[in-house]
XYZ file of C-alpha atoms in Angstrom:
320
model
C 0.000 0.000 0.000
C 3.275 2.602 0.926
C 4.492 1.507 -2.678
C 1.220 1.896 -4.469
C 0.599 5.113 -2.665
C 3.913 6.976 -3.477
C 4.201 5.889 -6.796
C -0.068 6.748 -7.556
C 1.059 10.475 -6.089
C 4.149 10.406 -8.016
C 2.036 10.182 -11.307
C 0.287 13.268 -11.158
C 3.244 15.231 -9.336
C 6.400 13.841 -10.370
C 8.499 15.860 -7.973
C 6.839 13.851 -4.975
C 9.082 11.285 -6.344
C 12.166 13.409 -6.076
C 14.799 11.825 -3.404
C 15.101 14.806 -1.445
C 11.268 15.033 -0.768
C 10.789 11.200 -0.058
C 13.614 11.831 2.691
C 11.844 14.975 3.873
C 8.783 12.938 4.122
C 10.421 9.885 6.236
C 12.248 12.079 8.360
C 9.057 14.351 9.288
C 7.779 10.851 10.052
C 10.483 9.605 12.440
C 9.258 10.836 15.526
C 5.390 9.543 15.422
C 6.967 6.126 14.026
C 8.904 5.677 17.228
C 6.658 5.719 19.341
C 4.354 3.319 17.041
C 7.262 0.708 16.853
C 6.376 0.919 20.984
C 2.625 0.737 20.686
C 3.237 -2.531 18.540
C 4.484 -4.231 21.935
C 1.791 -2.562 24.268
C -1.213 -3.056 21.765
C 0.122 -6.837 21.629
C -1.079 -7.085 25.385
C -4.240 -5.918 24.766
C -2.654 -2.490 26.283
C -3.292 1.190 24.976
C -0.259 3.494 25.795
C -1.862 7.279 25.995
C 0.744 8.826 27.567
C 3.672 8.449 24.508
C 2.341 12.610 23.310
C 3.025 13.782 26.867
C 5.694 12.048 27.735
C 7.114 12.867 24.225
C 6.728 16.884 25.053
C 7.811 16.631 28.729
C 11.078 14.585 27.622
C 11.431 17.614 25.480
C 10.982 20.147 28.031
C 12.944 18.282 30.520
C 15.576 17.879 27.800
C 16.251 21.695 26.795
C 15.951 22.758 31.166
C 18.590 20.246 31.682
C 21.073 21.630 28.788
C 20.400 25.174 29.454
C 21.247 24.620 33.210
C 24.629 23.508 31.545
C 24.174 19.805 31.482
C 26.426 17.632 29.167
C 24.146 17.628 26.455
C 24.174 13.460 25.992
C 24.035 13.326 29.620
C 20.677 14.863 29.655
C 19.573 13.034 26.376
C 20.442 9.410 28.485
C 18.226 11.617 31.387
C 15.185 11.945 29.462
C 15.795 8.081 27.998
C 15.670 7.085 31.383
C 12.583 9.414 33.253
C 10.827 8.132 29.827
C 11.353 4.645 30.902
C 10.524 5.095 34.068
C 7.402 6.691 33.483
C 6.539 3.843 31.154
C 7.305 1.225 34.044
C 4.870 3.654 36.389
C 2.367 2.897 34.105
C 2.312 -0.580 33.643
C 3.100 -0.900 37.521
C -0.185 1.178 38.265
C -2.320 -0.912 35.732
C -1.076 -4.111 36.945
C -1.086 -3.792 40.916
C -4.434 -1.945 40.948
C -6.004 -3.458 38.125
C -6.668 -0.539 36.438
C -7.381 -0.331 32.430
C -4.174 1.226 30.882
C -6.799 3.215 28.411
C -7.156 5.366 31.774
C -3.720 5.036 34.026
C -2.332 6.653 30.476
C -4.996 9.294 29.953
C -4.680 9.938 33.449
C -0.605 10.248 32.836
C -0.559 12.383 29.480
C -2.672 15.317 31.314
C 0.186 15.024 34.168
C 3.096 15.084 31.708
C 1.554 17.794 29.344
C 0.621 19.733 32.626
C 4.340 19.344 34.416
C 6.080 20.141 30.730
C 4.315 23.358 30.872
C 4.907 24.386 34.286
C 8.640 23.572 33.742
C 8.560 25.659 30.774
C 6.509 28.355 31.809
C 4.160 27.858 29.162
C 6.759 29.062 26.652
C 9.476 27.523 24.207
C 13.056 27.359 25.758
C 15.280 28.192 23.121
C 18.411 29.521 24.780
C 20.482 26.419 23.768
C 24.088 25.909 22.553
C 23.120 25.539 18.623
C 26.545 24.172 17.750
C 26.608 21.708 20.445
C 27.718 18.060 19.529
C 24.337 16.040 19.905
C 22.631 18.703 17.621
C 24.944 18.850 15.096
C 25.029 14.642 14.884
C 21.043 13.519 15.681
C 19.438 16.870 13.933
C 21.329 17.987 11.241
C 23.797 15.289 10.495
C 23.507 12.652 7.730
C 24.919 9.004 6.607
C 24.914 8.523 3.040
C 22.804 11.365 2.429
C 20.089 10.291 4.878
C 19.180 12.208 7.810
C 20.573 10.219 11.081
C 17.116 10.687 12.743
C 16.187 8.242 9.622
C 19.188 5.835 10.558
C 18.442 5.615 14.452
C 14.590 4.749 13.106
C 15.954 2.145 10.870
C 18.235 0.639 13.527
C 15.261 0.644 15.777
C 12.668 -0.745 13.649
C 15.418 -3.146 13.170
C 16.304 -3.580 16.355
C 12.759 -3.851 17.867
C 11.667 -6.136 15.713
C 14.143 -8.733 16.498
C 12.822 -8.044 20.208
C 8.943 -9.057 18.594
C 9.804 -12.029 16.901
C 12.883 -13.784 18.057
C 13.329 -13.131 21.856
C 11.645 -14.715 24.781
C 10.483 -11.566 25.996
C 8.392 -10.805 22.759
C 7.196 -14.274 22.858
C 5.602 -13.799 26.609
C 4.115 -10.260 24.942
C 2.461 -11.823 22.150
C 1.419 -15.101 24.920
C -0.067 -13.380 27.307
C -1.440 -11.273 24.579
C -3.754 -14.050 23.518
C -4.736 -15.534 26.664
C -3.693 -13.002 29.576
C -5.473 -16.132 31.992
C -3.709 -19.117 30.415
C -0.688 -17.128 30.389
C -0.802 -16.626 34.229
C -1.727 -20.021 34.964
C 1.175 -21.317 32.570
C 3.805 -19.577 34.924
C 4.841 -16.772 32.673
C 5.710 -13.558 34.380
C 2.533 -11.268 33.220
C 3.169 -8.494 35.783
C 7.056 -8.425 34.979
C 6.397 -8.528 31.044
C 3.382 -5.622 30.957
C 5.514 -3.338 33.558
C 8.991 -3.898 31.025
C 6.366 -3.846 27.687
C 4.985 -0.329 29.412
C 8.215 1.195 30.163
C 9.640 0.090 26.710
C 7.132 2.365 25.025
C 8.026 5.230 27.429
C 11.592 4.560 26.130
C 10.307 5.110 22.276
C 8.496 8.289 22.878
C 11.509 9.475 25.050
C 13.842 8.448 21.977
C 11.545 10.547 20.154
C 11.912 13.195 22.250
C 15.553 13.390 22.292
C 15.748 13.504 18.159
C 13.138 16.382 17.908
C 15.256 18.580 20.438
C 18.428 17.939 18.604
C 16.549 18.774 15.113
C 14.363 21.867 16.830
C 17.724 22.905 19.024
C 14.230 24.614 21.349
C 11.774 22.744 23.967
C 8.031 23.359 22.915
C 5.527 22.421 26.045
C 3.005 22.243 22.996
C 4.523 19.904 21.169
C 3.617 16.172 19.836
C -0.569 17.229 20.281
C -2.811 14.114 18.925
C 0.725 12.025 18.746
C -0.238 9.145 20.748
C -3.462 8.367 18.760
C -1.458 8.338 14.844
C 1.088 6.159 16.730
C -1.545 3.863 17.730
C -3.471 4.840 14.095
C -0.228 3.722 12.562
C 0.398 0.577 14.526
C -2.941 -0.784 13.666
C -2.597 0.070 9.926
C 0.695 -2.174 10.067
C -1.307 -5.295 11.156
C -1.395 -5.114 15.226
C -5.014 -5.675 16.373
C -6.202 -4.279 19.392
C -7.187 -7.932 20.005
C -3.731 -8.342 21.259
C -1.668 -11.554 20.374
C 0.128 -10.396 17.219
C 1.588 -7.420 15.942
C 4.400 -6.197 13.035
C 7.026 -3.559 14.036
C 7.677 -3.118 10.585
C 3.878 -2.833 9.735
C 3.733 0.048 12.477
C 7.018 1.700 10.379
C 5.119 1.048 7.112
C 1.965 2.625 8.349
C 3.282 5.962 9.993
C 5.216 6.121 6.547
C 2.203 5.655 4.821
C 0.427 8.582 7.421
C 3.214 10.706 6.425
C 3.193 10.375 2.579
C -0.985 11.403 2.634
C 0.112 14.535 4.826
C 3.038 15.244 2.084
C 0.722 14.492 -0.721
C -1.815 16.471 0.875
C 0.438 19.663 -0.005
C 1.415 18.754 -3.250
C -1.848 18.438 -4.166
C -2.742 22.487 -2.251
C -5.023 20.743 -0.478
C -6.066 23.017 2.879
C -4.622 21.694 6.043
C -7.643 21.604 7.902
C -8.433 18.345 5.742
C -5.388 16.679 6.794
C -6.812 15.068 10.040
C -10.436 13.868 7.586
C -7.960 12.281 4.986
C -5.643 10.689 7.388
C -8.892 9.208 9.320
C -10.162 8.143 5.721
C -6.679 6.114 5.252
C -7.560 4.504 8.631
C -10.712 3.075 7.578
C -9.234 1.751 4.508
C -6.460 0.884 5.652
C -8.176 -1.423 8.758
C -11.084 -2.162 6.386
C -9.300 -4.152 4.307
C -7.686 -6.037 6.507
C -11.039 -8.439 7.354
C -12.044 -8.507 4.080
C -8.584 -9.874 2.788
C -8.788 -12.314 5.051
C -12.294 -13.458 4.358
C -11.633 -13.600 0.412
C -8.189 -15.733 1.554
C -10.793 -18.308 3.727
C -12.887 -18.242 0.465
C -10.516 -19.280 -1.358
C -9.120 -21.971 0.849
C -12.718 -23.406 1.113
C -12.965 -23.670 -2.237
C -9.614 -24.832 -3.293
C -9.948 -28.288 -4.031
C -8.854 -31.058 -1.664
C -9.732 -28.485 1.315
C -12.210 -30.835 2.612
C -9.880 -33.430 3.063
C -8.126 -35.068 5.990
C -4.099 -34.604 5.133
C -3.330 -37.646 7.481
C -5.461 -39.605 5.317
C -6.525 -40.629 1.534
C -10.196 -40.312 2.813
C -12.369 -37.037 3.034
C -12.105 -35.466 6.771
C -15.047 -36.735 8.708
């Protein structure tokens, strides 16, 4: 769908095609997408993570007080890494112990974040900051090959993450207890443990986030990341992770917020007014998680159909 979409836009304006554009467009898209390669493990445990926008603006905040009060500037990026996981690990620990629904524990924590970001900042941007500093000049303007290095660090993380998903004991409890949260706990596995480090590992992702948008922006906006936590779940679910829990794609969630991103670009090649950004990007959604079911009921068709279906594999005989 990413393919059919850029090249369908690149038709009727060929310079949406042009390299530096598409690289525009991905990087523009980096900081939503981390925090959806998070969601993928939260959503997986039937979990909703609200709290990735807040957290994403208060890691910000935190970010640019800590540097301007002369702070080693990687020093307080590893600062807001950490509060960011820790806040995540809050979360889960508060859903778990008191049994609340993380829909509301998170709700509950992205008014506290957005609120504390503000009152840090003084409801203002912070933009007295060393602008040739070392972590700005490497994560916001630097590049690899001719790619930003926000672009890299996504790449290494949708790499990295997804290795986590598929091929790690850890993601195997997420997607486990996932399916059967009861048969899960009864089987032995460590539910509390595994929500509380899935939790806290999408705190990391929106406080990796944070750090790349205050090396690019060199500034800490209280305002920032508004109506981020529900495209990163938006995006996640476009990519193939239900909110059934059970499954789930990192590189579907990458996919999707690239494929959020290219409608927004597309959007202004096309002079299309930006209020109808947020009704086109909702309109992808549907589509988007529309077709998923009905792919998969044209697959059963044709499996039901397909002949020898009726039969027993074990056996020459048709399946009783």
């Amino acid at each position: 769908m990413l393919v059919l979409l850029v090249l369908g836009v690149g038709l009727f304006q060929p310079d949406f095609l042009r390299t530096g554009n598409l690289l525009t467009t991905a990087h523009n898209s980096v900081y939503v997408g981390l925090m959806a390669l998070g969601m993928v493990f939260a959503l997986a445990m039937r979990e909703v993570d609200l709290s990735v926008g807040g957290m994403y603006a208060m890691g910000v905040v935190v970010g640019a007080l800590l540097i301007r009060d002369g702070w080693n500037t990687w020093l307080a990026a590893l600062a807001v890494l950490a509060l960011s996981a820790l806040v995540g690990a809050l979360n889960g620990a508060v859903t778990t112990y008191l049994r609340l629904p993380s829909f509301i524990v998170t709700l509950a924590t992205a008014m506290l974040l957005r609120g504390v970001g503000l009152a840090l900042a003084e409801g203002k941007q912070i933009t007295d900051l060393p602008q040739g500093d070392a972590l700005f000049r490497v994560l916001g303007g630097g590049e690899l090959l001719g790619v930003p290095d926000a672009v890299w660090v996504f790449v290494l993380a949708v790499v990295v993450l997804s290795v986590l998903f598929t091929r790690t004991r850890f993601g195997a409890r997420v997607r486990a207890i996932g399916s059967n949260p009861e048969a899960a706990e009864f089987g032995g596995l460590p539910v509390t443990r595994t929500r509380i480090a899935a939790l806290a590992l999408s705190g990391l992702m929106a406080g990796l986030a944070a750090v790349l948008a205050l090396a690019f922006f060199i500034a800490g906006d209280p305002t920032i990341g508004q109506g981020y936590e529900l495209t990163a779940i938006a995006a996640a679910i476009i990519g193939g992770t239900p909110l059934k829990g059970g499954t789930g794609s990192v590189l579907g969630a990458a996919a999707g917020t690239l494929i959020l991103g290219a409608v927004t670009a597309a959007l202004v090649f096309f002079e299309v007014p930006i209020n109808w950004t947020t009704f086109a990007t909702g309109g992808v959604i549907l589509v988007a998680v529309g077709a998923a079911p009905l792919l998969r009921r044209v697959r059963d068709l044709r499996t039901a159909r397909a002949p020898g279906a009726d039969r027993d594999p074990r056996s020459p005989g048709r399946n009783p």
